[in-house]
PDB file of C-alpha atoms and ligand atoms in Angstrom:
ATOM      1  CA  UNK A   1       3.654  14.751   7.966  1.00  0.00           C
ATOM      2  CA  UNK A   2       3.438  12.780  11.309  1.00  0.00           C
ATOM      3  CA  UNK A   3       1.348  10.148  12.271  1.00  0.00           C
ATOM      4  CA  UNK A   4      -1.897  11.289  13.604  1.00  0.00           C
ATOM      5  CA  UNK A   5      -2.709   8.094  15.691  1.00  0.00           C
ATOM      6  CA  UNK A   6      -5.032   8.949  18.694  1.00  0.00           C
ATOM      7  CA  UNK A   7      -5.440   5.434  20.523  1.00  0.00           C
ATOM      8  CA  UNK A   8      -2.738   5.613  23.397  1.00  0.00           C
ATOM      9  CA  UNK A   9      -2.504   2.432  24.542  1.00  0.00           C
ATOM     10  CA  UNK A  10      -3.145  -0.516  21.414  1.00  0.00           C
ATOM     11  CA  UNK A  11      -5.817  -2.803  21.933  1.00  0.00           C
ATOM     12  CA  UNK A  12      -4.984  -6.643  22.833  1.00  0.00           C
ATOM     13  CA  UNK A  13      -3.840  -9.153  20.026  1.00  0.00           C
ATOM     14  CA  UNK A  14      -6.566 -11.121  21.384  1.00  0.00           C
ATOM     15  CA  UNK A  15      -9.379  -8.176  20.289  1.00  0.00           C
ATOM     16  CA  UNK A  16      -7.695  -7.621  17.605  1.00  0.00           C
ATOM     17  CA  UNK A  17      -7.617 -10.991  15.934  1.00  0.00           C
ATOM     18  CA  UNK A  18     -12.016 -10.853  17.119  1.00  0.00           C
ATOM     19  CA  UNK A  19     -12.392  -7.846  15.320  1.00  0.00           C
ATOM     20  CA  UNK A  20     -10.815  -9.563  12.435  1.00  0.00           C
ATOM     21  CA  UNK A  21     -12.953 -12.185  12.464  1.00  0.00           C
ATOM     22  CA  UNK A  22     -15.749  -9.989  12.910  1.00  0.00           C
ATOM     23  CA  UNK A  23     -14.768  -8.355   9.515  1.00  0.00           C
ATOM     24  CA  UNK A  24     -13.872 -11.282   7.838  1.00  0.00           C
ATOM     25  CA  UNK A  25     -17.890 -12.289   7.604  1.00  0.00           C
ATOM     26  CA  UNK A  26     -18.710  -8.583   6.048  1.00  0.00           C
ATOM     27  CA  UNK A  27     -19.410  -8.514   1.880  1.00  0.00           C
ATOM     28  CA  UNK A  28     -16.448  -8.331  -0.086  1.00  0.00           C
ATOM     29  CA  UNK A  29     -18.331  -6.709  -2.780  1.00  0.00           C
ATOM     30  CA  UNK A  30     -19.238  -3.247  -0.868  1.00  0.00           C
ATOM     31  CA  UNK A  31     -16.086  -1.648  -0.724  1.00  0.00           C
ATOM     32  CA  UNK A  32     -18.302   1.910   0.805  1.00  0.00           C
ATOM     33  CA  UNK A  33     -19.417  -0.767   3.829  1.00  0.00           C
ATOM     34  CA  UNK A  34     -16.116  -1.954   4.807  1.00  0.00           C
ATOM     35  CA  UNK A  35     -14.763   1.210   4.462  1.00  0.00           C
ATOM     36  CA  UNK A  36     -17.483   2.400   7.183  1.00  0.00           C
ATOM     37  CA  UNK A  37     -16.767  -0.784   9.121  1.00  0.00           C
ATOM     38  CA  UNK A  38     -13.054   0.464   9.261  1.00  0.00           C
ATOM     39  CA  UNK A  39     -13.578   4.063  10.597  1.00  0.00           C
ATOM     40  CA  UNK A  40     -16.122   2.735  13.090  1.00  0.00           C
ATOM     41  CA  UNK A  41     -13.812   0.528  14.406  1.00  0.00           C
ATOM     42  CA  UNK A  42     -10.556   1.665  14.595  1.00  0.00           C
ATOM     43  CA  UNK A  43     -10.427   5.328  14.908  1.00  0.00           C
ATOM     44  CA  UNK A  44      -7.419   7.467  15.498  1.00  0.00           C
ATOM     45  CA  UNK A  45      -5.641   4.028  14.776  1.00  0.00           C
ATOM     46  CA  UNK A  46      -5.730   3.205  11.208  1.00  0.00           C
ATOM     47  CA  UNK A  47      -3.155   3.463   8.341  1.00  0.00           C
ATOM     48  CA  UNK A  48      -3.949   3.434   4.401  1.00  0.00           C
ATOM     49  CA  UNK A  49      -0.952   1.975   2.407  1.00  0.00           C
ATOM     50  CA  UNK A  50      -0.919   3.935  -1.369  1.00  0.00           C
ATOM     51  CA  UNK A  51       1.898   3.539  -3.613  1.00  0.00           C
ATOM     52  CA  UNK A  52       0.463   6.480  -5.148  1.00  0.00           C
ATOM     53  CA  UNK A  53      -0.146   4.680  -8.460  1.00  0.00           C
ATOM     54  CA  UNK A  54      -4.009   6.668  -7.733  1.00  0.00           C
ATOM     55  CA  UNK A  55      -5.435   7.788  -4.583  1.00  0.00           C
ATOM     56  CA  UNK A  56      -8.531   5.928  -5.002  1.00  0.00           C
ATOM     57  CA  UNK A  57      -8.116   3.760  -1.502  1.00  0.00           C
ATOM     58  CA  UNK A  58      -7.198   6.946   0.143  1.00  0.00           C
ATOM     59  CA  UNK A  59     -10.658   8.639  -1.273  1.00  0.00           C
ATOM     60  CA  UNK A  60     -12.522   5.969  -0.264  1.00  0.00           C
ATOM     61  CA  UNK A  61     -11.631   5.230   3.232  1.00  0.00           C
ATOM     62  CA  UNK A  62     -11.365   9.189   3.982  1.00  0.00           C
ATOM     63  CA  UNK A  63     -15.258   9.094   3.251  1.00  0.00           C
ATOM     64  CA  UNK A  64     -15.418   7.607   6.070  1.00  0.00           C
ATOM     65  CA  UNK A  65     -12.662   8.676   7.977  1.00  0.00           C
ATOM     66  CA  UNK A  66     -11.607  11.958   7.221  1.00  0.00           C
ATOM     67  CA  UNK A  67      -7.790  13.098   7.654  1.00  0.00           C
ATOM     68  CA  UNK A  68      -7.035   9.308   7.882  1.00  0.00           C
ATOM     69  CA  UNK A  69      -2.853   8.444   7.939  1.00  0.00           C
ATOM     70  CA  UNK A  70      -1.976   7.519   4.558  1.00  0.00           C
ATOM     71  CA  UNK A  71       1.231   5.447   4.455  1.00  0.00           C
ATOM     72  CA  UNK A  72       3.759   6.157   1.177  1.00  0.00           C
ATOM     73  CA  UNK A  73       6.803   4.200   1.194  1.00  0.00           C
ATOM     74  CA  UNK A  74       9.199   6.632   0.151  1.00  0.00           C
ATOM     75  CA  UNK A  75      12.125   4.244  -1.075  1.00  0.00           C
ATOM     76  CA  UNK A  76      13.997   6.920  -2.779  1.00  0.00           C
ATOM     77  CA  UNK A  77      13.701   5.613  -6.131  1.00  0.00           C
ATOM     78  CA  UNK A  78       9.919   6.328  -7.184  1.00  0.00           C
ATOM     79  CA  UNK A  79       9.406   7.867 -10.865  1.00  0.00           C
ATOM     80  CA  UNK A  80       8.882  11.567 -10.582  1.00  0.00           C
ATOM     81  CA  UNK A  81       4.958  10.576 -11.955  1.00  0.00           C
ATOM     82  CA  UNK A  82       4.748   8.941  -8.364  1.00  0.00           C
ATOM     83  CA  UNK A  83       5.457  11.887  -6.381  1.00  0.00           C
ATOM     84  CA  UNK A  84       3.515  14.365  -8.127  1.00  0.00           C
ATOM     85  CA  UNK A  85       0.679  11.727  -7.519  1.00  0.00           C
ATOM     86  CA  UNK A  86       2.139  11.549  -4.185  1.00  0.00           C
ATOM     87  CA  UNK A  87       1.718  15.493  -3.731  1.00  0.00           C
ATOM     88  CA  UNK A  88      -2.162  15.646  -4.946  1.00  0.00           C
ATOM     89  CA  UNK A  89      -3.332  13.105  -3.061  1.00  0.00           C
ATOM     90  CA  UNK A  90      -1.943  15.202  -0.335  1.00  0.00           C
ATOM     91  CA  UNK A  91      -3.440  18.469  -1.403  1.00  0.00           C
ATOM     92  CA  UNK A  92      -6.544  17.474  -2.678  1.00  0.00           C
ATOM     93  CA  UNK A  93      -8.129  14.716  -0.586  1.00  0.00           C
ATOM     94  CA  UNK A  94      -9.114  14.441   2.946  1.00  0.00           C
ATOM     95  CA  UNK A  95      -5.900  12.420   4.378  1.00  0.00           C
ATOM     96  CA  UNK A  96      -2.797  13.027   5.964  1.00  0.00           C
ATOM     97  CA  UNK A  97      -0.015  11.359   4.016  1.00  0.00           C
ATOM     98  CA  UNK A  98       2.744  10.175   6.410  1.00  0.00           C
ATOM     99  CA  UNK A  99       6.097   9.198   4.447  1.00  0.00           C
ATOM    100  CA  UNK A 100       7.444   6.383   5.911  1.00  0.00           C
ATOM    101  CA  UNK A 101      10.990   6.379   5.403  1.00  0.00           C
ATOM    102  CA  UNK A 102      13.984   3.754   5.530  1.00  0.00           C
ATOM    103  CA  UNK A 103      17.185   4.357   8.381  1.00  0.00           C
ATOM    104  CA  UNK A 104      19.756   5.068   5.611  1.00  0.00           C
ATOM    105  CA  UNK A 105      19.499   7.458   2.398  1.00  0.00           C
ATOM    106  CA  UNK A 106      19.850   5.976  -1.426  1.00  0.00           C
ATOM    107  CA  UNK A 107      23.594   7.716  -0.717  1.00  0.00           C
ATOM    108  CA  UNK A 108      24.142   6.537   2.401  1.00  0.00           C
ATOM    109  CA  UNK A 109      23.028   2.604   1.052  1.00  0.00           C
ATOM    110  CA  UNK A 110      25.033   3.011  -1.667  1.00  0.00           C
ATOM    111  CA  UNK A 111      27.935   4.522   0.895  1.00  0.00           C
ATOM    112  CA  UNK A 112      27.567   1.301   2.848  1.00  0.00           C
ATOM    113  CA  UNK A 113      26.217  -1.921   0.154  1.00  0.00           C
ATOM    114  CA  UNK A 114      27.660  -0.224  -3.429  1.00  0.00           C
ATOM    115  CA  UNK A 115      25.764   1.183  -5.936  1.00  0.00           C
ATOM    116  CA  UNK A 116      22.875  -0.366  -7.662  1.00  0.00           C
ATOM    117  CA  UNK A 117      21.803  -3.025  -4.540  1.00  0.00           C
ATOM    118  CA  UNK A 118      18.593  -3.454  -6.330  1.00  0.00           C
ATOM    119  CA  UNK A 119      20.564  -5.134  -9.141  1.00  0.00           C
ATOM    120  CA  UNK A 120      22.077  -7.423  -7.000  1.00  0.00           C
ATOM    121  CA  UNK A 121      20.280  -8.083  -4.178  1.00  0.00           C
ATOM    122  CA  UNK A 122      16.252  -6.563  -4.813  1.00  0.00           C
ATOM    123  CA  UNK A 123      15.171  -8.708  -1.678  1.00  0.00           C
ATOM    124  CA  UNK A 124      17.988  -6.415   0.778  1.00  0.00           C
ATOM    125  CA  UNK A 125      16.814  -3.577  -0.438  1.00  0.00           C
ATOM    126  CA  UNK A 126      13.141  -4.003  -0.776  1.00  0.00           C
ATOM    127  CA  UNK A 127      13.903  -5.542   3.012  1.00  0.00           C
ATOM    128  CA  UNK A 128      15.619  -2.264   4.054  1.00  0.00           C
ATOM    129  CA  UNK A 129      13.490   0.286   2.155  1.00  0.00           C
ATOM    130  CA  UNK A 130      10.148  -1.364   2.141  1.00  0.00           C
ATOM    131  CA  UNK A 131       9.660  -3.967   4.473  1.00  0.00           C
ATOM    132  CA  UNK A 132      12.042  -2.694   7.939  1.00  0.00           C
ATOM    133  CA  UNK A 133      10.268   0.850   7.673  1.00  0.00           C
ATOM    134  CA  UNK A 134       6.496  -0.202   6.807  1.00  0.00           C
ATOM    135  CA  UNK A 135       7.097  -2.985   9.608  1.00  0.00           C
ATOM    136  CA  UNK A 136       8.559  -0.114  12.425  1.00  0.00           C
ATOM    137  CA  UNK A 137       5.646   2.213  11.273  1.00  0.00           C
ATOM    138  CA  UNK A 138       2.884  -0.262  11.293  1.00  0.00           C
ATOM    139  CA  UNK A 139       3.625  -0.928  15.021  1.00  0.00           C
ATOM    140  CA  UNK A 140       1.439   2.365  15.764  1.00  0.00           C
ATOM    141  CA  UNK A 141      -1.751   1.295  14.602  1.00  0.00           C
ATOM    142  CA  UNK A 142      -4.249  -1.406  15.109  1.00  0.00           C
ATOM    143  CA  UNK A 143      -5.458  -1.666  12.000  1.00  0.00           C
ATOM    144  CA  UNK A 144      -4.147  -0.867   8.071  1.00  0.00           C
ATOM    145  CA  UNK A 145      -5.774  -1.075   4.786  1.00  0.00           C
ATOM    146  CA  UNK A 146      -4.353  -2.111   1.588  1.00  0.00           C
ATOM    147  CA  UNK A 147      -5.877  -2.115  -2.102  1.00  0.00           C
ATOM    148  CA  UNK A 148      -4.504  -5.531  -3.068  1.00  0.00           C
ATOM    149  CA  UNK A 149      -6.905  -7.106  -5.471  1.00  0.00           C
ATOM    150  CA  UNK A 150      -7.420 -10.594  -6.049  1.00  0.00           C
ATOM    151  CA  UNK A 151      -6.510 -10.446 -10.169  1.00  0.00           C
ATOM    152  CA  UNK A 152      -3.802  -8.712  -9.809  1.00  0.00           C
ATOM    153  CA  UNK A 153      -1.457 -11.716  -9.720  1.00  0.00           C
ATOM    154  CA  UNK A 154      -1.651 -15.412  -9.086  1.00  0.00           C
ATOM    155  CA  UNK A 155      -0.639 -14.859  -5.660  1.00  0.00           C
ATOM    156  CA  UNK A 156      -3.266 -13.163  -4.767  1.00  0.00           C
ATOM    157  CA  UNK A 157      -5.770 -15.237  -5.947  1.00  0.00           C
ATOM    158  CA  UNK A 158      -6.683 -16.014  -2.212  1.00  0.00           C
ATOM    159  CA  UNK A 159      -6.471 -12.571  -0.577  1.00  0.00           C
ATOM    160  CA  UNK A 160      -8.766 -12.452   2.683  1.00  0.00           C
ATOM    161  CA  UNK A 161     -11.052  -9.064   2.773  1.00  0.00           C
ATOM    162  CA  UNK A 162      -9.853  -8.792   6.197  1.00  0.00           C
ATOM    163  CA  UNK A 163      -7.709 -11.083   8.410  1.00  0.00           C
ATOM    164  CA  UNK A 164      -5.413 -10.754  11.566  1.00  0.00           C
ATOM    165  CA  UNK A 165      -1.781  -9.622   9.944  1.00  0.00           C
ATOM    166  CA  UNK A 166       0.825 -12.104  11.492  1.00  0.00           C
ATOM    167  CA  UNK A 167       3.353 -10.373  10.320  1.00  0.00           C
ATOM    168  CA  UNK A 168       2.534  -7.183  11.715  1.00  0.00           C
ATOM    169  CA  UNK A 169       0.680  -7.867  14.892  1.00  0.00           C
ATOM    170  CA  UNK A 170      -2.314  -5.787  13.318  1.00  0.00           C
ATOM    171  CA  UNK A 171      -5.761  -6.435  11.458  1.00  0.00           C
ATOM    172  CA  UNK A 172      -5.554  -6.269   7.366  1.00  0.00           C
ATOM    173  CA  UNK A 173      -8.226  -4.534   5.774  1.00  0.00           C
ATOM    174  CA  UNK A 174      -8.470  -5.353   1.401  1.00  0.00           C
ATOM    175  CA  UNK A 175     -11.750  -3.051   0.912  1.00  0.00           C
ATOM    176  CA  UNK A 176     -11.025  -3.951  -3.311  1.00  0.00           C
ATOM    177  CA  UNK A 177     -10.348  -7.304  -3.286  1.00  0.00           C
ATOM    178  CA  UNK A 178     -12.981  -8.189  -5.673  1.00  0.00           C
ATOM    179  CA  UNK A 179     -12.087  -5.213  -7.719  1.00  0.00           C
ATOM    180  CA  UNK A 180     -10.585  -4.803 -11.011  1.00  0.00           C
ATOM    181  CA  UNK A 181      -8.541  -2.293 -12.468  1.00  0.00           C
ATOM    182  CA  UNK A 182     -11.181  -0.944 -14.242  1.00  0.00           C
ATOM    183  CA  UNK A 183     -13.136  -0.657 -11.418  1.00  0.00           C
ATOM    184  CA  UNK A 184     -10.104   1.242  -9.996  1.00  0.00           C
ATOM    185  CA  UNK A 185      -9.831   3.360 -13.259  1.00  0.00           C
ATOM    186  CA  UNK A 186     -13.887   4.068 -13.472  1.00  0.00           C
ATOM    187  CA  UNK A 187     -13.751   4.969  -9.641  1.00  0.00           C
ATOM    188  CA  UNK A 188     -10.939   7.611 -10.187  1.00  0.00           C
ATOM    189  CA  UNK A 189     -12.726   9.379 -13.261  1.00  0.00           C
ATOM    190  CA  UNK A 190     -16.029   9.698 -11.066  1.00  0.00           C
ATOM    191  CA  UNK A 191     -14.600  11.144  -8.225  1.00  0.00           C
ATOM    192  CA  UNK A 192     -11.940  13.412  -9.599  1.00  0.00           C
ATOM    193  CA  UNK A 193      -9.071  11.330  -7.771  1.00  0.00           C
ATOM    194  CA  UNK A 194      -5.551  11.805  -8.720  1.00  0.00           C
ATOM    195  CA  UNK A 195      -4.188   8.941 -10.816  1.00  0.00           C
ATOM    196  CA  UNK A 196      -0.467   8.443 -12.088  1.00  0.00           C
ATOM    197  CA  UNK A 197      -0.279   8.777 -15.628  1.00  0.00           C
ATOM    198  CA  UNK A 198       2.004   6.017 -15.954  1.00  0.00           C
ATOM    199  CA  UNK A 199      -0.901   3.648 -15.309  1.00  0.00           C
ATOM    200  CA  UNK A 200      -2.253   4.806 -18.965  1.00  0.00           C
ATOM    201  CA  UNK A 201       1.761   4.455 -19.949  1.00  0.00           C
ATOM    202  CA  UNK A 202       1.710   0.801 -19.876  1.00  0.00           C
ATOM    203  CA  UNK A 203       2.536   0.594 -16.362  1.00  0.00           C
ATOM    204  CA  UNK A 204      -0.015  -1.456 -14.969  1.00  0.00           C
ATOM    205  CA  UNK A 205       1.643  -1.797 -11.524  1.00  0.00           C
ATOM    206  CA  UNK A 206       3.519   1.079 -10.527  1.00  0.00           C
ATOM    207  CA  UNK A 207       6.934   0.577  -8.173  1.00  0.00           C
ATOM    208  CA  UNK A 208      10.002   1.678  -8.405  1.00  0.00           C
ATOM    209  CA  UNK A 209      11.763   3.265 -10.950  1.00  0.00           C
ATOM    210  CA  UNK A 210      14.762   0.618 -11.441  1.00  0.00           C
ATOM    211  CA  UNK A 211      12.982  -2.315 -10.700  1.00  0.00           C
ATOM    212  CA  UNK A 212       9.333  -1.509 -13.113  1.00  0.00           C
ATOM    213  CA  UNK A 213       9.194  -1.837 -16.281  1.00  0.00           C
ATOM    214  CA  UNK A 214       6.541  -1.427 -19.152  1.00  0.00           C
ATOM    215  CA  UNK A 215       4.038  -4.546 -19.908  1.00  0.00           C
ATOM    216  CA  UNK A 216       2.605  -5.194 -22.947  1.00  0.00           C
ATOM    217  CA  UNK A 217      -1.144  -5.083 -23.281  1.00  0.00           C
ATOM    218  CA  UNK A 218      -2.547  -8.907 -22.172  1.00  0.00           C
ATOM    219  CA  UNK A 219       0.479  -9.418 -20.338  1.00  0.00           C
ATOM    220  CA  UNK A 220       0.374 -10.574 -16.464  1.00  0.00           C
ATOM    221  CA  UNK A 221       0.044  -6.684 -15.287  1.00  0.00           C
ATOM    222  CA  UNK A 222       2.664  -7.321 -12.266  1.00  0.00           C
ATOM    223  CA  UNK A 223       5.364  -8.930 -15.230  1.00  0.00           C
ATOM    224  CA  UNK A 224       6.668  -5.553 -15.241  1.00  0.00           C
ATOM    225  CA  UNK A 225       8.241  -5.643 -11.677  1.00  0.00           C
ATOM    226  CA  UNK A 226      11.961  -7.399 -11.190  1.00  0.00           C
ATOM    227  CA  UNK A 227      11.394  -8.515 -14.699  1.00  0.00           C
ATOM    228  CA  UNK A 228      13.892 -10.786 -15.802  1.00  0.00           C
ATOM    229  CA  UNK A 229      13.897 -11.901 -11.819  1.00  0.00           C
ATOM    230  CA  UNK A 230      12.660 -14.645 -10.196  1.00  0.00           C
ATOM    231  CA  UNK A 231      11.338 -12.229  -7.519  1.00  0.00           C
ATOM    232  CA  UNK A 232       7.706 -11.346  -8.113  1.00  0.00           C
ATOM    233  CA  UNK A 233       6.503  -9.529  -4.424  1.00  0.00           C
ATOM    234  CA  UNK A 234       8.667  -7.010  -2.356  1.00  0.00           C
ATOM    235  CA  UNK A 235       7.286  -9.305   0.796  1.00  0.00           C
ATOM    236  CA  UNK A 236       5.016  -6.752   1.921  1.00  0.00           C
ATOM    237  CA  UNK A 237       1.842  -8.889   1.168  1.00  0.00           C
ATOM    238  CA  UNK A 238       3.209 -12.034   1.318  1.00  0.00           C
TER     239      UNK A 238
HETATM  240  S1  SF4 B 301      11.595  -2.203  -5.582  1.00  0.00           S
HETATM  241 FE1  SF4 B 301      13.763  -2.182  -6.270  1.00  0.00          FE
HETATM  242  S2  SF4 B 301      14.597  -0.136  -5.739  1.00  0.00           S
HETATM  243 FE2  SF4 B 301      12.619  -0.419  -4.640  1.00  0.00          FE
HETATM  244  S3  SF4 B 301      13.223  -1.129  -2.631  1.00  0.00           S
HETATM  245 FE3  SF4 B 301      12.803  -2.974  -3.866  1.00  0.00          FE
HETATM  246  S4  SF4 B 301      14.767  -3.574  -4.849  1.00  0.00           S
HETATM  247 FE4  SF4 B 301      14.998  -1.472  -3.994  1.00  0.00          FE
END
């Protein structure tokens, strides 16, 4: 579906960045409170990013703001687990998914760079079918959430619960931060959310199809992604 943003004219860089400061000081540990703090402050203009691994960040910030944009990042190459995810969040929770979509097909990339760029080159096409789209679409709102959590990798170790997004010229809202993926897991089973089954597959961290593979149990749970690779993020948090 479209966008439903409702703001017309974006607030200044200069609110935005106090409003992010004004978050930054809320508790990292109540996910329901910053969730609240979101919808209060940025209605009609705030984007949830799922990869659709569950719909547990789309649950909880609908709570709050019902019918809320969620962002997929439909790169063409998700496992077919993904978009049935991708379909029940849709039906059965309180959002409006919005897929955000790159300029050129898989065929028309392939047409155009050869088959098989992510082989070659992962950063062009994660740059093309991640970053270029998520970057145009993010442009249309003030604020977006993410569910990056602070064990998931050593890189994100430091992740602010909310900060002004250079980047993207928008504030950054991490409502799970502190969380783990059991906390994800436990909040899924106790509010009927949709969850991928390839989480329970050993796929710890869900992208796409060519470039995710399975982990072992104890192993770094983002080891799956580019393995083999020296690249460990697709940019979008980094
Ligand atoms: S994760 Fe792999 S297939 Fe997906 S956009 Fe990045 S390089 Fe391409």
């Amino acid at each position: 579906m479209s966008p439903l943003t409702t703001r017309s004219t974006k607030r200044s860089e200069e609110e935005l960045r106090a409003l992010a400061a004004e978050g930054a000081l809320l508790d990292d540990a109540d996910a329901v409170g910053v969730a609240r703090w979101a919808a209060e402050n940025f209605p009609g203009t705030l984007a949830v990013a799922c990869s659709m691994a569950e719909g547990v960040l789309p649950h909880l910030i609908s709570q709050s703001a019902p019918g809320v944009d969620v962002l997929f990042l439909e790169t063409g190459y998700h496992f077919s687990d993904t978009i049935g995810t991708r379909a029940r969040v849709a039906d059965e929770l309180d959002v409006n998914v919005v897929d955000v979509l790159p300029e050129l097909t898989v065929a028309e990339q392939d047409a155009k760079f050869g088959a098989r760029l992510y082989e070659r080159d992962p950063a062009s096409c994660c740059a093309m079918r991640k970053m270029e789209p998520l970057g145009r679409t993010l442009a249309g709102y003030e604020a977006w959430v993410t569910g990056v959590r602070r064990d998931e990798a050593p890189t994100r170790t430091e992740t602010p619960l909310v900060t002004f997004d250079e980047k993207h010229g928008l504030v950054k809202i991490n409502p799970l931060v502190t969380w783990s993926l059991d906390d994800v897991t436990d909040y899924a089973l106790d509010n009927g959310v949709p969850i991928n089954l390839l989480l329970s597959d050993g796929y710890p961290s869900i992208g796409c199809e060519p470039c995710t593979k399975r982990v072992a149990p104890g192993e770094d749970p983002r080891s799956g992604r580019w393995a083999g690779l020296s690249k460990t993020e697709c940019g979008i948090h980094t």
